[in-house]
């Protein structure tokens, strides 16, 4: 079954239903391990795209920047490229697709302000576009106001989860007010710890996978691992050598692999 085609076909249909002849996506160039910029430069008519590091210090490395790209759904060449890129990226950096009625430049500017976050007075990059943790930002990390910041420009977000099931998360997407500006996302210590637990769970499953027969699917596995990482942080088990072992034992001891492990989003 070609899950990527099924997913993107549904996205195409959704865009038609809301009167859009285009769809936007965020490409994680670091995750795909190659620069997409040369390919973007070869289309006629040109594809709209912009680095989401524009105006930030990190933009000195354009080939590593996340890119916002608008695909015209009536352009067969652009659509074909979208499907091919989604297949190439799915293993390491699945695409995050979004529907927005905003002008492209305004949308990009808003998302850049979301990326330019702070913690303890220090600036940092908020890599919200990582689809492997995206849903958990809304269920375990961000405040209601911060969630609104990400949802504000979009009618919907969509991606493929770890089991390649298509997911849809509704946004807001209403017209932007004349003087409306996004607020900088400032993380509390607790929020930052939750983000680190998400990263730790990802790393653990790459380098020290859990027994395969414990979980019904990969999403349940990650959810259980994240829950255990949160517990480890609460218990003060912070160093990697002991932390990973503690997490594995916690999952087995508490049988959280048998829990209902969900991320609070809907299948498309």
Coordinates of C-alpha atoms in Angstrom, one line a residue:
X1 CA 0.0 0.0 0.0
X2 CA 1.3 3.4 -1.0
X3 CA 0.6 5.3 2.2
X4 CA 2.3 8.5 1.0
X5 CA 0.1 8.7 -2.2
X6 CA -3.0 8.0 -0.2
X7 CA -2.1 10.7 2.3
X8 CA -1.2 13.4 -0.3
X9 CA -4.2 12.5 -2.4
X10 CA -6.4 13.2 0.7
X11 CA -4.5 16.5 1.2
X12 CA -5.2 17.5 -2.4
X13 CA -8.9 16.7 -1.9
X14 CA -9.0 18.7 1.3
X15 CA -7.4 21.7 -0.4
X16 CA -10.0 21.5 -3.2
X17 CA -12.8 21.4 -0.6
X18 CA -11.6 24.6 1.1
X19 CA -11.0 26.3 -2.3
X20 CA -7.2 26.2 -2.3
X21 CA -5.2 25.4 -5.4
X22 CA -2.0 25.2 -3.4
X23 CA -0.6 23.6 -0.3
X24 CA 2.3 24.6 1.9
X25 CA 4.9 22.3 3.6
X26 CA 8.0 22.6 5.8
X27 CA 11.0 20.7 4.6
X28 CA 13.7 19.8 7.2
X29 CA 16.8 19.9 5.2
X30 CA 18.9 18.7 8.1
X31 CA 16.8 15.6 8.4
X32 CA 16.9 14.7 4.7
X33 CA 20.7 15.2 4.7
X34 CA 20.7 17.1 1.4
X35 CA 19.9 20.6 0.2
X36 CA 16.6 21.0 -1.5
X37 CA 17.4 24.5 -2.7
X38 CA 19.0 23.5 -6.1
X39 CA 15.8 21.5 -7.0
X40 CA 13.6 24.4 -6.1
X41 CA 15.5 26.7 -8.4
X42 CA 14.8 24.6 -11.4
X43 CA 11.0 25.1 -11.8
X44 CA 9.2 27.2 -14.3
X45 CA 7.0 28.9 -13.2
X46 CA 9.1 29.2 -10.0
X47 CA 8.0 27.6 -6.8
X48 CA 7.5 29.9 -3.9
X49 CA 9.9 29.1 -1.0
X50 CA 11.7 30.8 1.9
X51 CA 14.1 29.8 4.6
X52 CA 12.5 29.8 8.0
X53 CA 15.8 30.9 9.4
X54 CA 15.6 34.2 7.4
X55 CA 16.6 37.1 9.7
X56 CA 18.0 34.7 12.3
X57 CA 21.8 34.0 13.0
X58 CA 21.3 30.4 11.8
X59 CA 20.6 31.5 8.3
X60 CA 24.3 31.6 7.5
X61 CA 23.8 27.9 6.7
X62 CA 21.0 28.0 4.1
X63 CA 21.4 24.4 3.1
X64 CA 20.6 23.3 6.7
X65 CA 17.6 25.6 7.1
X66 CA 14.0 24.5 7.3
X67 CA 12.2 25.6 4.2
X68 CA 8.6 26.8 3.8
X69 CA 7.5 25.8 0.3
X70 CA 4.2 26.4 -1.5
X71 CA 3.2 23.8 -4.1
X72 CA 0.7 24.8 -6.8
X73 CA -1.7 21.8 -7.1
X74 CA -2.6 22.6 -10.7
X75 CA 1.1 22.4 -11.8
X76 CA 1.7 18.7 -12.5
X77 CA 5.5 19.1 -12.3
X78 CA 5.3 20.6 -8.8
X79 CA 2.9 18.0 -7.6
X80 CA 5.0 15.1 -9.0
X81 CA 8.1 16.6 -7.2
X82 CA 6.1 16.8 -3.9
X83 CA 5.2 13.1 -4.1
X84 CA 8.8 12.2 -4.9
X85 CA 10.2 14.3 -2.1
X86 CA 7.7 12.9 0.4
X87 CA 8.8 9.4 -0.4
X88 CA 12.5 10.3 -0.1
X89 CA 12.0 12.1 3.2
X90 CA 9.7 9.8 5.0
X91 CA 12.3 7.6 6.7
X92 CA 14.3 10.4 8.3
X93 CA 12.4 13.7 8.1
X94 CA 8.7 13.3 7.2
X95 CA 7.2 16.4 5.6
X96 CA 4.9 18.6 7.7
X97 CA 2.1 19.9 5.5
X98 CA -0.2 22.8 6.3
X99 CA -3.1 24.6 4.7
X100 CA -3.2 28.3 5.1
X101 CA -5.2 31.2 3.5
X102 CA -2.5 33.7 4.3
X103 CA -0.2 35.3 1.8
X104 CA 3.0 33.3 1.5
X105 CA 5.3 36.0 2.8
X106 CA 3.0 36.7 5.8
X107 CA 2.8 33.0 6.7
X108 CA 6.6 32.7 6.5
X109 CA 7.1 35.7 8.7
X110 CA 4.7 34.4 11.4
X111 CA 6.4 30.9 11.5
X112 CA 9.8 32.5 11.8
X113 CA 8.7 34.3 14.9
X114 CA 7.4 31.0 16.3
X115 CA 10.9 29.5 15.7
X116 CA 12.7 32.3 17.4
X117 CA 12.1 31.2 20.9
X118 CA 13.6 31.8 24.3
X119 CA 14.4 29.8 27.5
X120 CA 16.0 31.5 30.6
X121 CA 16.6 34.7 28.6
X122 CA 18.6 32.9 25.9
X123 CA 17.5 32.7 22.3
X124 CA 17.1 29.3 20.7
X125 CA 15.6 27.6 17.7
X126 CA 12.2 25.9 18.4
X127 CA 12.2 23.0 15.9
X128 CA 8.5 22.5 16.0
X129 CA 8.3 21.1 12.5
X130 CA 9.7 17.7 13.5
X131 CA 6.6 15.5 12.8
X132 CA 7.8 12.8 15.2
X133 CA 7.2 15.1 18.2
X134 CA 4.7 17.6 16.7
X135 CA 1.5 16.3 18.2
X136 CA 3.2 16.1 21.7
X137 CA 3.8 19.8 21.6
X138 CA 0.1 20.4 21.9
X139 CA -0.6 17.7 24.4
X140 CA 2.4 17.9 26.7
X141 CA 4.5 21.0 26.1
X142 CA 2.9 24.2 25.0
X143 CA 0.5 26.4 26.9
X144 CA -2.9 27.3 25.4
X145 CA -1.5 30.7 24.3
X146 CA 1.6 29.1 22.7
X147 CA -0.6 26.5 20.9
X148 CA -2.6 29.3 19.5
X149 CA 0.6 30.9 18.1
X150 CA 1.2 27.8 16.0
X151 CA -2.4 27.2 15.0
X152 CA -3.1 30.9 14.2
X153 CA -2.0 30.9 10.5
X154 CA -3.2 27.4 9.6
X155 CA -6.5 25.8 8.7
X156 CA -4.8 22.4 9.3
X157 CA -1.6 20.6 9.9
X158 CA -1.0 17.1 8.5
X159 CA 1.8 14.5 8.5
X160 CA 2.4 10.8 8.5
X161 CA 3.0 9.3 11.9
X162 CA 5.6 6.7 12.8
X163 CA 3.3 4.0 11.4
X164 CA 2.8 6.0 8.2
X165 CA -0.8 6.7 9.1
X166 CA -2.0 10.1 7.9
X167 CA -2.8 12.6 10.7
X168 CA -4.8 15.8 10.6
X169 CA -4.7 18.5 13.3
X170 CA -7.1 21.4 12.8
X171 CA -5.8 25.0 13.2
X172 CA -7.3 28.5 13.1
X173 CA -6.4 30.2 9.9
X174 CA -8.7 33.2 10.1
X175 CA -7.6 36.4 8.3
X176 CA -4.8 38.2 10.1
X177 CA -5.7 41.4 11.9
X178 CA -4.2 44.6 10.6
X179 CA -2.0 45.1 13.7
X180 CA -1.8 41.5 14.9
X181 CA 1.6 40.2 15.7
X182 CA 2.8 36.8 17.0
X183 CA 4.2 36.7 20.5
X184 CA 7.7 35.2 21.1
X185 CA 7.4 31.7 22.6
X186 CA 9.2 31.6 25.9
X187 CA 9.7 28.2 27.5
X188 CA 9.5 27.6 31.2
X189 CA 11.9 25.1 32.9
X190 CA 9.1 22.5 33.0
X191 CA 8.4 22.9 29.3
X192 CA 12.0 22.7 28.4
X193 CA 12.4 19.5 30.4
X194 CA 9.4 18.0 28.5
X195 CA 11.1 18.9 25.2
X196 CA 14.3 17.3 26.3
X197 CA 12.3 14.1 27.3
X198 CA 10.9 14.0 23.7
X199 CA 14.4 14.3 22.3
X200 CA 15.7 11.6 24.8
X201 CA 12.9 9.2 23.8
X202 CA 13.7 9.7 20.1
X203 CA 17.4 9.0 20.8
X204 CA 16.7 5.9 23.0
X205 CA 14.6 4.2 20.3
X206 CA 17.4 4.8 17.7
X207 CA 20.3 3.5 19.7
X208 CA 18.7 1.2 22.3
X209 CA 15.4 -0.1 20.9
X210 CA 12.9 -1.8 23.2
X211 CA 11.7 -5.4 22.7
X212 CA 9.5 -5.4 19.6
X213 CA 6.8 -7.6 20.9
X214 CA 5.9 -5.2 23.7
X215 CA 4.0 -2.7 21.5
X216 CA 1.2 -2.8 18.9
X217 CA 2.9 -0.1 16.8
X218 CA 5.7 2.4 16.7
X219 CA 3.6 5.3 18.0
X220 CA 2.6 3.3 21.1
X221 CA 6.3 2.5 21.6
X222 CA 7.3 6.2 21.5
X223 CA 4.5 7.3 23.7
X224 CA 5.5 4.7 26.4
X225 CA 9.1 5.8 26.1
X226 CA 8.3 9.5 26.4
X227 CA 6.1 8.8 29.5
X228 CA 9.0 6.9 31.1
X229 CA 11.4 9.7 30.3
X230 CA 9.1 12.2 32.1
X231 CA 9.1 9.8 35.1
X232 CA 12.9 9.6 35.0
X233 CA 13.2 13.4 35.0
X234 CA 10.8 13.6 37.9
X235 CA 12.9 11.0 39.9
X236 CA 16.1 12.9 39.1
X237 CA 17.6 10.2 36.9
X238 CA 19.3 12.5 34.4
X239 CA 22.6 11.0 33.2
X240 CA 22.3 9.0 30.0
X241 CA 24.1 5.8 31.2
X242 CA 21.6 5.3 34.0
X243 CA 18.6 7.1 32.5
X244 CA 18.1 4.7 29.5
X245 CA 18.4 1.6 31.7
X246 CA 16.0 3.2 34.2
X247 CA 13.5 4.0 31.5
X248 CA 13.5 0.5 30.0
X249 CA 13.0 -1.0 33.5
X250 CA 10.2 1.5 34.2
X251 CA 8.3 0.5 31.1
X252 CA 8.5 -3.2 31.9
X253 CA 7.7 -2.8 35.6
X254 CA 4.7 -0.5 35.1
X255 CA 3.5 -2.2 32.0
X256 CA 2.9 1.1 30.3
X257 CA 3.2 -0.6 27.0
X258 CA -0.3 -2.0 27.6
X259 CA -1.7 1.5 28.2
X260 CA -3.8 3.5 25.8
X261 CA -1.0 5.6 24.4
X262 CA -2.3 8.3 22.2
X263 CA -1.1 11.7 21.0
X264 CA -4.4 13.5 20.9
X265 CA -4.7 13.9 17.1
X266 CA -7.0 12.5 14.5
X267 CA -6.4 10.3 11.5
X268 CA -7.0 12.0 8.2

